[in-house]
Amino acid sequence: MKFSMGNIQFYWDKQSTTDFYQQVADSSVEYVYLGESVCSKRRELRLDDWLEVGRELSKKGKAVVLSSLALLEAKSELATLKKVCFNGELEVEANDFGAVEILSEAKVPFVAGAALNIYNQHDLKVLLDRGMTRWIAPVELSRDWLVNLSKGCEEIGIKDKFETEVYGYGYLPLAYSARCFTARSEDRPKDQCNLCCIKYPEGRKIDSQEGLELFRMNGIQTMSGSIQNLINDLPSMAGLVDIVRISPHSMEAIEWVDKFRNALVDKTRMPLEGFCNGYWHKIEGMKAV
Amino acid sequence: MELLSPAGSLPALKAAVDEGADAIYLGLKDDTNARHFAGLNFTDKTMAQGVNYAHDRNRRVHVAVNTFAHPNRSQAWFDAVKKTHDMGADVLIASNIAVLEHAATHYPEMELHLSVQAAATNVAAINFFKQFGVKRVVLPRVLSYQQVANLAQDTDIELEVFAFGSLCIMAEGRCYLSSYMTGESPNTVGACSPAKFVRWQETDLGLESRLNDVLIDRFAEGENAGYPTLCKGRFNVEGEITHALEEPTSLNTLSLLPQLNNIGISALKIEGRQRSPAYTRQVTQTWRRAIDAMKKNPAEFQVHDEWNKCLSALSEGSQTTLGAYERTWQ
């Protein structure tokens, strides 16, 4: 079992971002994802900056992947996506079928991100034929689903032809919209958002009127209200999952790499108060088992 | 520009045909489509009757097999494709790669439309799905009018847009809010905010609507209490009780009709397979009149008050919006 650091889905300033990756470089994580997957207006780091961060991480032995935008609406976003896809240095995580198309047409191998609707072995076969090397499962899939899918892959002879990665720790990306919820929460039109997401480095909380933490708004993205934590579920991933992703919301994410790694060895369970892991157990994503 | 009306039942299909829909879309009575609700959709018998009724009057039938195939029961989706073909439906609407590929390889002559659930919002994504021989793409409700117009210019594929109905504010097929709260995913079970999780309760604080025990909204006396679709609830954002994601409202694009026609949109889709035959009848009638008036004299087209009144009365919260078509909504 290996571990990855997912790309930062929130909007952090440049200094915090580079500080974070300096620590990631010294962490034990094997894979690192970089770049912007949520909003094309977020440009604290430009493509060249990301590639520079990538080079530093590669020097430390990390396998680096550049993540790409999940929701593409404007033509300018498609142009940016092409630049990301043809960056010439790093493998790309495709989060929209547009990216799959661009990469596969150029015969560039790619990672299939969690924002792609891939639900069964037949979907995976099509993507494999187009150059997929790794698959990040949609966050709503359960262990049971992966067991069935693994059987299905075996039946059609593709079981060992790609790596499987799951979200192990972090807020879950649940939805994408044309609307920017964060700008709207500040009564700003999307076109004059002032990049206000930067004020909410861990997103903005949406609670029920009874105080239950439901969601976090992160620009056009809606995330889970609780952090998903599959640390107690690592033993049940054996044979199904190759890479466990830590998705960062703060510097704290780095400590969780070691916590997960240690849990693999000493097999201790931790109380899940405040966390959720329901999706893995085929129940409500927001629940904890 | 074709008018495409929803049918959750045979009476709704007949109403749509009678009121002048050019085509009707429907789903089978199982989880292969995204409106998998109790008491809704078509059996073999009603589908055969529906196809006959429509074909006798020269209208087309589209069948939505637009959820995502489960790894251990993919055959159910492939069977739904076969049924669509064998029953003589005109179009298969699908979103899942597995389903599209199966249809393309087994029934290459069948017309394929890419469901909105596939969330193809850009030319590159549309090109990806061309490999399956898709003839038309149903656009997600996340694009502004200008973005739709750009797409129409940049692709040679037919485009269908949502014209009226409940407003899904997230990119369709890419929203897990409902499974996060209920454990059942619209993508794999076929319903958002499923009715079996809904509970209404009179309390001292007002009428409460809950989804799987989570408080979605609380209504004061006299307030319009809508179905607890979870993205349209009132929540607490740092002390402010607000419709944090969206208000209960429906999409209505009557005012955009001439423009949508000008940019060459192939079809206008009315949402609402889960609604009654009366809804299908009234919405189809109103849109038929509007489209005919626009075609007769595009330059002078004006939205009649009575059309808007009729549509508002059938809308969520009796409110309508242009949604993402209008930049200010975003």
Coordinates of C-alpha atoms in Angstrom, one line a residue:
Chain A
M1 CA 0.0 0.0 0.0
K2 CA 1.3 3.4 -1.0
F3 CA 0.2 6.9 -0.1
S4 CA -0.5 10.0 -2.1
M5 CA -1.0 13.7 -1.3
G6 CA -3.9 14.9 -3.4
N7 CA -3.9 18.4 -4.9
I8 CA -5.0 21.3 -2.7
Q9 CA -8.7 21.8 -3.6
F10 CA -9.1 24.9 -1.6
Y11 CA -7.5 28.3 -2.5
W12 CA -4.3 28.9 -0.6
D13 CA -2.0 31.9 -1.1
K14 CA 1.3 31.2 -2.8
Q15 CA 3.4 31.2 0.3
S16 CA 1.3 28.7 2.2
T17 CA 1.2 26.5 -0.9
T18 CA 5.0 26.5 -1.4
D19 CA 5.5 26.0 2.4
F20 CA 3.2 23.1 2.3
Y21 CA 5.0 21.4 -0.6
Q22 CA 8.4 21.9 1.1
Q23 CA 7.0 19.8 3.9
V24 CA 5.4 17.3 1.5
A25 CA 8.9 16.9 -0.1
D26 CA 10.3 15.8 3.2
S27 CA 7.3 13.5 4.1
S28 CA 7.1 9.8 3.4
V29 CA 4.4 10.1 0.8
E30 CA 5.2 8.4 -2.6
Y31 CA 2.8 10.2 -4.9
V32 CA 2.0 13.9 -5.0
Y33 CA -0.7 15.6 -7.0
L34 CA -0.4 19.3 -7.8
G35 CA -2.4 22.0 -9.5
E36 CA -5.9 23.5 -9.8
S37 CA -8.9 21.3 -10.2
V38 CA -11.7 23.6 -9.0
C39 CA -11.6 27.1 -10.4
S40 CA -9.7 28.6 -13.4
K41 CA -9.6 32.0 -11.7
R42 CA -7.3 30.8 -9.0
R43 CA -3.9 31.8 -10.1
E44 CA -1.7 32.2 -7.0
L45 CA 0.5 29.7 -8.8
R46 CA 0.7 29.6 -12.6
L47 CA 1.5 26.5 -14.6
D48 CA 5.2 27.3 -14.6
D49 CA 5.1 27.7 -10.8
W50 CA 3.5 24.3 -10.5
L51 CA 6.0 22.7 -12.8
E52 CA 8.8 24.2 -10.6
V53 CA 7.2 22.8 -7.5
G54 CA 6.9 19.5 -9.3
R55 CA 10.6 19.5 -10.2
E56 CA 11.6 20.0 -6.5
L57 CA 9.3 17.1 -5.5
S58 CA 10.7 14.9 -8.2
K59 CA 14.2 15.5 -6.9
K60 CA 13.1 14.1 -3.6
G61 CA 11.9 11.0 -5.3
K62 CA 8.2 11.7 -5.4
A63 CA 6.1 10.6 -8.4
V64 CA 4.3 13.8 -9.3
V65 CA 1.0 14.2 -11.2
L66 CA -0.6 17.5 -12.4
S67 CA -4.3 17.6 -11.7
S68 CA -6.6 19.4 -14.1
L69 CA -9.9 21.3 -13.9
A70 CA -13.1 19.2 -13.3
L71 CA -15.7 21.6 -14.7
L72 CA -14.8 23.3 -18.0
E73 CA -17.3 25.9 -19.3
A74 CA -15.4 28.7 -21.0
K75 CA -13.3 28.4 -24.1
S76 CA -10.4 29.9 -22.2
E77 CA -10.6 27.1 -19.7
L78 CA -10.3 24.6 -22.5
A79 CA -7.2 26.4 -23.7
T80 CA -5.7 26.3 -20.2
L81 CA -6.5 22.6 -20.0
K82 CA -4.6 22.0 -23.2
K83 CA -1.6 23.7 -21.7
V84 CA -1.8 21.5 -18.6
C85 CA -2.2 18.4 -20.8
F86 CA 0.8 19.3 -22.9
N87 CA 3.0 20.5 -20.1
G88 CA 5.7 18.1 -21.3
E89 CA 7.0 17.1 -17.9
L90 CA 4.4 15.7 -15.6
E91 CA 1.7 13.0 -16.0
V92 CA -1.8 14.5 -15.8
E93 CA -4.9 13.6 -13.8
A94 CA -7.9 14.0 -16.1
N95 CA -11.0 15.2 -14.2
D96 CA -13.2 15.7 -17.2
F97 CA -13.7 13.6 -20.3
G98 CA -12.4 16.6 -22.3
A99 CA -9.0 16.0 -20.7
V100 CA -9.2 12.3 -21.5
E101 CA -9.9 13.2 -25.1
I102 CA -7.0 15.7 -25.4
L103 CA -4.5 13.3 -23.7
S104 CA -5.5 10.2 -25.5
E105 CA -5.6 11.8 -28.9
A106 CA -2.0 12.9 -28.2
K107 CA -1.2 9.4 -27.0
V108 CA -0.2 10.7 -23.6
P109 CA -0.8 8.2 -20.8
F110 CA -3.0 9.7 -18.0
V111 CA -4.4 9.2 -14.5
A112 CA -8.3 9.1 -14.4
G113 CA -9.4 11.4 -11.6
A114 CA -12.2 10.9 -9.1
A115 CA -14.4 13.5 -10.9
L116 CA -14.8 11.2 -14.0
N117 CA -17.9 9.0 -14.0
I118 CA -16.3 5.6 -14.0
Y119 CA -18.5 3.0 -12.4
N120 CA -17.7 -0.4 -13.9
Q121 CA -15.1 -2.6 -15.6
H122 CA -16.4 -1.8 -19.1
D123 CA -15.8 1.9 -18.5
L124 CA -12.3 1.1 -17.2
K125 CA -11.6 -1.0 -20.3
V126 CA -12.4 1.9 -22.6
L127 CA -10.1 4.2 -20.6
L128 CA -7.3 1.7 -20.5
D129 CA -7.4 1.4 -24.2
R130 CA -7.0 5.2 -24.4
G131 CA -4.0 5.3 -22.1
M132 CA -5.2 5.3 -18.5
T133 CA -2.5 4.1 -16.0
R134 CA -4.3 4.7 -12.7
W135 CA -7.9 5.2 -11.6
I136 CA -9.0 7.3 -8.6
A137 CA -12.4 5.8 -7.7
P138 CA -15.4 8.2 -7.5
V139 CA -15.7 9.1 -3.8
E140 CA -19.2 7.6 -3.4
L141 CA -18.1 4.0 -4.2
S142 CA -18.1 1.5 -1.4
R143 CA -15.7 -1.4 -0.6
D144 CA -18.4 -3.7 -1.8
W145 CA -18.6 -1.9 -5.2
L146 CA -14.8 -2.2 -5.6
V147 CA -15.0 -5.9 -4.8
N148 CA -17.6 -6.4 -7.5
L149 CA -15.6 -4.2 -9.9
S150 CA -12.4 -6.1 -9.2
K151 CA -14.2 -9.4 -10.1
G152 CA -15.5 -7.8 -13.2
C153 CA -12.1 -6.6 -14.2
E154 CA -10.7 -10.1 -13.7
E155 CA -13.4 -11.5 -15.9
I156 CA -12.4 -9.3 -18.8
G157 CA -8.7 -9.6 -18.2
I158 CA -7.8 -6.1 -17.1
K159 CA -7.4 -6.5 -13.3
D160 CA -3.7 -5.9 -13.1
K161 CA -3.4 -3.4 -15.9
F162 CA -3.9 -0.2 -13.8
E163 CA -3.5 1.1 -10.2
T164 CA -6.5 1.9 -8.0
E165 CA -6.5 4.9 -5.7
V166 CA -9.1 5.9 -3.1
Y167 CA -9.7 9.0 -1.0
G168 CA -8.5 7.9 2.4
Y169 CA -8.4 11.2 4.3
G170 CA -9.9 14.6 3.8
Y171 CA -13.0 16.6 2.8
L172 CA -14.7 14.9 -0.1
P173 CA -15.4 16.7 -3.4
L174 CA -19.2 16.1 -3.8
A175 CA -20.4 18.4 -6.5
Y176 CA -19.5 21.1 -9.1
S177 CA -21.8 23.9 -10.2
A178 CA -21.8 26.9 -12.5
R179 CA -22.6 28.9 -9.4
C180 CA -19.9 30.1 -7.1
F181 CA -21.3 29.5 -3.7
T182 CA -18.5 31.3 -1.8
A183 CA -18.9 34.5 -3.9
R184 CA -22.7 34.3 -3.4
S185 CA -22.3 33.8 0.3
E186 CA -20.5 37.2 0.3
D187 CA -23.2 38.7 -1.9
R188 CA -20.7 39.0 -4.8
P189 CA -21.4 38.3 -8.4
K190 CA -19.2 35.4 -9.7
D191 CA -17.6 37.8 -12.2
Q192 CA -16.6 40.1 -9.4
C193 CA -15.7 37.4 -6.9
N194 CA -12.5 39.2 -5.8
L195 CA -11.1 35.7 -5.4
C196 CA -12.7 35.6 -2.0
C197 CA -12.1 31.9 -1.7
I198 CA -8.6 32.7 -0.5
K199 CA -10.2 33.9 2.8
Y200 CA -11.5 30.4 3.4
P201 CA -8.5 28.1 3.2
E202 CA -10.6 25.2 4.6
G203 CA -13.8 26.2 2.8
R204 CA -16.9 27.8 4.3
K205 CA -19.2 25.7 6.5
I206 CA -22.8 24.9 5.7
D207 CA -24.5 23.5 8.8
S208 CA -28.1 22.4 9.2
Q209 CA -30.3 24.7 11.3
E210 CA -29.8 22.1 14.1
G211 CA -26.0 22.5 13.9
L212 CA -25.1 19.4 12.0
E213 CA -22.1 19.9 9.8
L214 CA -23.4 19.1 6.3
F215 CA -21.2 20.6 3.6
R216 CA -18.3 22.9 2.9
M217 CA -18.5 25.4 0.1
N218 CA -15.4 25.8 -1.9
G219 CA -16.1 28.1 -4.7
I220 CA -18.1 26.2 -7.4
Q221 CA -17.4 23.0 -5.5
T222 CA -19.4 21.6 -2.7
M223 CA -17.4 19.3 -0.3
S224 CA -18.4 17.0 2.5
G225 CA -19.0 18.7 5.9
S226 CA -16.9 16.1 7.7
I227 CA -13.5 14.8 6.9
Q228 CA -13.6 11.3 5.5
N229 CA -11.2 9.1 7.4
L230 CA -10.6 5.5 6.4
I231 CA -7.7 4.9 8.8
N232 CA -9.6 2.0 10.4
D233 CA -10.5 0.6 7.1
L234 CA -7.0 0.1 5.7
P235 CA -7.0 -3.7 6.4
S236 CA -10.2 -4.1 4.3
M237 CA -8.5 -2.4 1.4
A238 CA -6.0 -5.3 0.9
G239 CA -6.1 -6.6 -2.7
L240 CA -8.4 -3.8 -3.8
V241 CA -6.5 -0.5 -3.3
D242 CA -3.0 0.3 -4.4
I243 CA -2.8 3.9 -3.3
V244 CA -4.5 5.8 -0.4
R245 CA -5.0 9.5 -0.9
I246 CA -4.6 12.1 1.7
S247 CA -6.5 15.2 0.5
P248 CA -5.1 18.3 2.2
H249 CA -7.2 21.0 3.9
S250 CA -4.3 22.2 6.1
M251 CA -0.7 21.5 7.0
E252 CA -2.1 18.8 9.3
A253 CA -2.5 16.6 6.3
I254 CA 1.2 15.7 6.3
E255 CA 0.9 14.2 9.8
W256 CA -1.9 11.9 8.6
V257 CA 0.5 10.3 6.1
D258 CA 2.5 8.9 9.0
K259 CA -0.6 8.1 11.0
F260 CA -2.0 6.0 8.1
R261 CA 1.4 4.4 7.5
N262 CA 1.7 3.5 11.2
A263 CA -1.9 2.2 11.3
L264 CA -1.0 -0.2 8.5
V265 CA 1.7 -1.7 10.7
D266 CA 0.3 -1.7 14.2
K267 CA -3.3 -2.2 13.1
T268 CA -4.7 -0.1 16.0
R269 CA -8.1 1.5 15.5
M270 CA -8.8 5.1 16.4
P271 CA -12.1 6.7 17.5
L272 CA -13.8 8.3 14.5
E273 CA -15.6 11.1 16.4
G274 CA -16.0 14.1 14.0
F275 CA -15.0 12.0 10.9
C276 CA -17.0 10.1 8.4
N277 CA -16.4 6.9 6.5
G278 CA -19.9 5.8 5.5
Y279 CA -19.3 5.6 1.8
W280 CA -16.7 2.8 2.2
H281 CA -19.3 0.9 4.3
K282 CA -22.1 1.3 1.7
I283 CA -24.2 3.6 3.8
E284 CA -24.6 7.4 4.0
G285 CA -21.3 9.1 3.2
M286 CA -21.7 11.4 6.2
K287 CA -22.0 8.6 8.7
A288 CA -19.1 6.9 10.7
V289 CA -18.9 3.2 11.4
Chain B
M1 CA -36.2 23.1 -33.1
E2 CA -37.9 20.1 -31.6
L3 CA -40.0 20.1 -28.4
L4 CA -39.2 17.2 -26.2
S5 CA -41.6 16.4 -23.4
P6 CA -41.3 14.2 -20.3
A7 CA -43.5 11.2 -19.7
G8 CA -43.6 9.3 -16.4
S9 CA -46.6 7.2 -17.5
L10 CA -48.7 6.3 -20.5
P11 CA -51.3 9.0 -19.8
A12 CA -48.5 11.6 -19.7
L13 CA -47.1 10.4 -23.0
K14 CA -50.5 10.6 -24.6
A15 CA -51.0 14.1 -23.2
A16 CA -47.6 15.2 -24.6
V17 CA -48.4 13.8 -28.0
D18 CA -51.9 15.4 -28.0
E19 CA -50.5 18.8 -27.1
G20 CA -47.9 18.8 -29.8
A21 CA -44.6 17.5 -28.5
D22 CA -42.3 16.5 -31.3
A23 CA -40.8 13.8 -29.2
I24 CA -41.3 12.2 -25.8
Y25 CA -38.7 10.8 -23.5
L26 CA -39.4 8.1 -20.9
G27 CA -37.7 5.5 -18.8
L28 CA -38.2 1.8 -17.9
K29 CA -39.5 0.7 -14.5
D30 CA -36.1 0.0 -12.9
D31 CA -32.9 1.7 -11.8
T32 CA -31.5 2.1 -15.3
N33 CA -32.8 5.6 -15.5
A34 CA -32.4 8.8 -13.4
R35 CA -36.1 9.1 -12.4
H36 CA -36.5 5.7 -10.7
F37 CA -39.5 6.6 -8.5
A38 CA -42.2 4.3 -7.2
G39 CA -45.3 4.2 -9.4
L40 CA -43.5 5.9 -12.3
N41 CA -42.2 4.8 -15.7
F42 CA -43.0 2.2 -18.3
T43 CA -43.5 -1.6 -18.3
D44 CA -43.1 -3.6 -21.6
K45 CA -46.8 -3.3 -22.2
T46 CA -47.2 0.5 -21.6
M47 CA -44.0 1.2 -23.5
A48 CA -45.3 -0.8 -26.5
Q49 CA -48.6 1.2 -26.3
G50 CA -46.7 4.4 -25.9
V51 CA -44.4 3.8 -28.9
N52 CA -47.4 2.9 -31.0
Y53 CA -49.4 6.0 -29.9
A54 CA -46.5 8.3 -30.7
H55 CA -45.5 6.6 -34.0
D56 CA -49.2 6.6 -35.2
R57 CA -49.0 10.4 -34.9
N58 CA -45.6 10.7 -36.4
R59 CA -43.8 11.6 -33.1
R60 CA -40.6 10.1 -31.8
V61 CA -39.9 8.3 -28.5
H62 CA -36.6 8.6 -26.7
V63 CA -35.7 6.2 -23.9
A64 CA -33.4 7.2 -21.1
V65 CA -31.0 4.5 -19.9
N66 CA -29.0 7.1 -18.2
T67 CA -27.7 5.8 -14.9
F68 CA -24.4 4.1 -14.5
A69 CA -24.1 0.3 -14.8
H70 CA -23.2 -1.6 -11.7
P71 CA -20.2 -3.9 -12.1
N72 CA -22.0 -7.0 -11.0
R73 CA -25.3 -6.3 -12.8
S74 CA -24.2 -4.5 -16.0
Q75 CA -26.5 -6.9 -17.9
A76 CA -29.5 -5.1 -16.6
W77 CA -28.3 -1.9 -18.4
F78 CA -27.5 -3.9 -21.6
D79 CA -31.0 -5.5 -21.4
A80 CA -32.5 -2.0 -21.2
V81 CA -30.6 -1.0 -24.3
K82 CA -31.9 -4.2 -26.1
K83 CA -35.4 -3.4 -25.0
T84 CA -35.2 0.1 -26.3
H85 CA -34.1 -1.2 -29.6
D86 CA -36.5 -4.1 -29.9
M87 CA -39.5 -2.1 -28.9
G88 CA -38.9 0.3 -31.8
A89 CA -38.0 3.4 -29.8
D90 CA -36.3 6.0 -31.9
V91 CA -33.5 7.2 -29.6
L92 CA -31.5 5.9 -26.7
I93 CA -30.4 8.5 -24.2
A94 CA -27.3 7.3 -22.3
S95 CA -24.5 8.6 -20.2
N96 CA -22.5 5.6 -19.1
I97 CA -19.5 4.6 -21.3
A98 CA -20.4 1.0 -20.8
V99 CA -24.0 1.6 -22.0
L100 CA -22.9 3.8 -24.9
E101 CA -20.3 1.3 -26.1
H102 CA -22.7 -1.6 -25.8
A103 CA -25.3 0.3 -27.9
A104 CA -22.7 1.4 -30.5
T105 CA -21.4 -2.1 -31.0
H106 CA -24.7 -4.1 -30.8
Y107 CA -27.1 -1.7 -32.4
P108 CA -25.1 0.6 -34.6
E109 CA -28.2 1.8 -36.5
M110 CA -29.9 3.1 -33.3
E111 CA -29.8 6.8 -32.8
L112 CA -27.8 7.7 -29.6
H113 CA -28.1 10.9 -27.6
L114 CA -25.6 11.7 -24.8
S115 CA -27.6 12.2 -21.6
V116 CA -27.1 15.3 -19.5
Q117 CA -25.8 12.9 -16.8
A118 CA -22.6 12.5 -18.8
A119 CA -21.9 16.2 -18.0
A120 CA -20.3 17.0 -21.4
T121 CA -19.8 20.8 -21.1
N122 CA -17.1 21.4 -23.7
V123 CA -16.0 20.5 -27.2
A124 CA -13.2 18.2 -26.1
A125 CA -15.6 16.2 -23.9
I126 CA -18.2 16.1 -26.7
N127 CA -15.4 14.8 -29.0
F128 CA -14.6 12.0 -26.5
F129 CA -18.2 10.8 -26.8
K130 CA -18.3 10.9 -30.5
Q131 CA -16.4 7.6 -30.6
F132 CA -19.7 6.0 -29.7
G133 CA -21.5 7.5 -32.6
V134 CA -23.5 10.0 -30.5
K135 CA -25.7 12.2 -32.7
R136 CA -26.9 14.7 -30.1
V137 CA -25.6 16.0 -26.8
V138 CA -27.9 17.1 -24.0
L139 CA -26.1 20.0 -22.4
P140 CA -25.8 20.3 -18.6
R141 CA -27.5 23.2 -16.9
V142 CA -24.2 24.8 -16.0
L143 CA -23.5 26.8 -19.1
S144 CA -24.3 30.5 -19.7
Y145 CA -26.2 31.4 -22.8
Q146 CA -23.0 32.7 -24.4
Q147 CA -21.2 29.4 -23.6
V148 CA -24.0 27.4 -25.2
A149 CA -23.8 29.7 -28.3
N150 CA -20.0 29.2 -28.5
L151 CA -20.4 25.4 -28.3
A152 CA -23.0 25.5 -31.0
Q153 CA -20.5 27.2 -33.2
D154 CA -17.6 24.9 -32.3
T155 CA -19.2 21.5 -32.7
D156 CA -21.1 19.9 -35.6
I157 CA -23.0 17.7 -33.2
E158 CA -26.7 18.4 -32.5
L159 CA -27.3 20.2 -29.2
E160 CA -30.3 19.8 -26.9
V161 CA -30.8 22.2 -23.9
F162 CA -33.1 22.2 -20.9
A163 CA -35.9 24.7 -21.5
F164 CA -38.1 24.3 -18.4
G165 CA -38.5 22.4 -15.2
S166 CA -36.8 21.7 -11.9
L167 CA -33.4 23.2 -11.7
C168 CA -30.5 21.0 -11.0
I169 CA -27.8 23.4 -9.9
M170 CA -24.9 21.1 -10.0
A171 CA -23.2 19.6 -13.1
E172 CA -25.5 16.6 -13.6
G173 CA -24.1 13.2 -12.9
R174 CA -21.4 14.8 -10.8
C175 CA -23.3 15.5 -7.7
Y176 CA -23.0 13.2 -4.7
L177 CA -24.8 15.4 -2.2
S178 CA -27.8 13.0 -2.1
S179 CA -25.7 9.9 -1.6
Y180 CA -23.7 11.7 1.1
M181 CA -26.9 12.2 3.0
T182 CA -28.9 9.1 2.2
G183 CA -26.5 6.5 1.0
E184 CA -28.3 6.2 -2.3
S185 CA -26.8 7.8 -5.4
P186 CA -28.7 9.4 -8.2
N187 CA -26.0 7.9 -10.5
T188 CA -26.5 4.3 -9.4
V189 CA -30.0 4.1 -7.9
G190 CA -31.7 6.7 -10.0
A191 CA -33.2 9.3 -7.7
C192 CA -32.1 12.5 -6.0
S193 CA -33.4 13.1 -2.5
P194 CA -35.5 9.9 -2.6
A195 CA -39.0 10.2 -1.3
K196 CA -38.6 7.2 1.1
F197 CA -36.1 9.3 3.1
V198 CA -38.5 12.3 3.4
R199 CA -40.3 13.1 6.6
W200 CA -42.6 16.1 7.4
Q201 CA -43.2 17.1 11.0
E202 CA -45.3 19.9 12.6
T203 CA -43.3 21.3 15.5
D204 CA -43.5 24.4 17.8
L205 CA -40.9 26.0 15.5
G206 CA -42.9 25.4 12.4
L207 CA -43.3 22.7 9.7
E208 CA -40.1 20.8 9.3
S209 CA -38.9 18.8 6.3
R210 CA -36.2 16.2 6.8
L211 CA -34.2 14.0 4.5
N212 CA -32.9 10.9 6.3
D213 CA -33.4 12.8 9.6
V214 CA -31.4 15.8 8.5
L215 CA -33.3 19.0 8.8
I216 CA -33.6 20.5 5.3
D217 CA -35.9 23.3 6.0
R218 CA -38.4 24.8 8.5
F219 CA -41.4 26.8 7.3
A220 CA -43.3 29.5 9.2
E221 CA -47.0 29.6 8.8
G222 CA -48.1 30.7 5.4
E223 CA -44.7 29.9 3.8
N224 CA -44.6 27.8 0.7
A225 CA -43.3 24.4 1.9
G226 CA -41.5 22.6 -1.0
Y227 CA -40.2 19.1 -1.4
P228 CA -36.9 18.7 0.5
T229 CA -34.5 18.5 -2.4
L230 CA -31.4 18.9 -0.4
C231 CA -29.6 21.6 -2.4
K232 CA -32.7 23.8 -2.0
G233 CA -32.8 23.7 1.8
R234 CA -32.2 26.5 4.3
F235 CA -29.0 26.1 6.1
N236 CA -26.8 27.9 8.6
V237 CA -23.7 29.6 7.1
E238 CA -21.8 31.1 10.0
G239 CA -24.9 32.2 11.8
E240 CA -27.0 33.2 8.8
I241 CA -29.9 31.0 7.9
T242 CA -30.0 31.0 4.2
H243 CA -30.7 29.0 1.0
A244 CA -26.9 28.5 0.9
L245 CA -26.9 26.6 -2.4
E246 CA -30.2 27.5 -4.2
E247 CA -33.8 28.5 -3.5
P248 CA -36.7 26.4 -4.5
T249 CA -37.1 27.6 -8.1
S250 CA -37.5 26.2 -11.6
L251 CA -35.8 26.9 -14.9
N252 CA -37.8 28.8 -17.4
T253 CA -36.1 29.9 -20.7
L254 CA -39.2 31.3 -22.6
S255 CA -37.5 34.6 -23.0
L256 CA -34.4 33.0 -24.6
L257 CA -36.5 31.2 -27.2
P258 CA -35.6 33.2 -30.3
Q259 CA -31.9 33.2 -29.4
L260 CA -31.8 29.5 -28.8
N261 CA -33.4 29.1 -32.2
N262 CA -30.9 31.4 -33.8
I263 CA -27.9 29.5 -32.6
G264 CA -29.3 26.3 -34.0
I265 CA -30.3 24.4 -30.9
S266 CA -31.9 21.1 -32.1
A267 CA -34.2 20.4 -29.2
L268 CA -35.7 22.0 -26.1
K269 CA -36.1 19.6 -23.3
I270 CA -38.8 19.9 -20.6
E271 CA -37.8 18.4 -17.3
G272 CA -40.3 16.4 -15.2
R273 CA -40.8 12.7 -15.8
Q274 CA -41.7 12.5 -12.1
R275 CA -44.6 15.0 -12.5
S276 CA -48.2 14.3 -13.3
P277 CA -49.8 13.9 -16.8
A278 CA -51.5 17.3 -16.1
Y279 CA -48.1 18.9 -15.7
T280 CA -46.9 17.4 -19.0
R281 CA -50.1 18.5 -20.7
Q282 CA -49.9 22.1 -19.6
V283 CA -46.2 22.6 -20.1
T284 CA -46.3 21.0 -23.5
Q285 CA -49.2 23.1 -24.6
T286 CA -47.6 26.3 -23.4
W287 CA -44.2 25.6 -25.0
R288 CA -45.9 24.4 -28.3
R289 CA -47.7 27.8 -28.5
A290 CA -44.5 29.7 -27.7
I291 CA -42.4 27.8 -30.2
D292 CA -45.0 28.2 -32.9
A293 CA -45.3 31.9 -32.2
M294 CA -41.6 32.3 -32.3
K295 CA -41.2 30.4 -35.6
K296 CA -44.0 32.4 -37.2
N297 CA -42.3 35.7 -36.5
P298 CA -39.0 35.4 -34.7
A299 CA -38.3 39.2 -34.8
E300 CA -41.5 40.1 -33.1
F301 CA -41.6 37.3 -30.6
Q302 CA -42.8 38.3 -27.1
V303 CA -43.4 36.1 -24.1
H304 CA -47.1 36.1 -23.3
D305 CA -48.0 36.8 -19.6
E306 CA -50.4 33.8 -19.6
W307 CA -47.5 31.5 -20.7
N308 CA -45.4 32.7 -17.8
K309 CA -48.3 32.5 -15.4
C310 CA -49.0 28.9 -16.4
L311 CA -45.4 27.9 -16.1
S312 CA -44.8 29.6 -12.7
A313 CA -47.8 27.9 -11.3
L314 CA -46.2 24.6 -12.2
S315 CA -42.8 25.6 -10.8
E316 CA -41.0 24.8 -7.6
G317 CA -41.8 27.5 -5.0
S318 CA -43.8 29.1 -7.9
Q319 CA -40.6 30.9 -8.9
T320 CA -38.7 30.7 -12.1
T321 CA -35.2 31.6 -13.2
L322 CA -33.0 31.6 -16.2
G323 CA -30.4 29.7 -14.1
A324 CA -26.9 29.4 -15.4
Y325 CA -27.9 30.8 -18.8
E326 CA -27.8 34.2 -17.1
R327 CA -24.4 35.2 -15.8
T328 CA -25.8 37.0 -12.7
W329 CA -27.4 33.7 -11.5
Q330 CA -23.9 32.2 -11.3

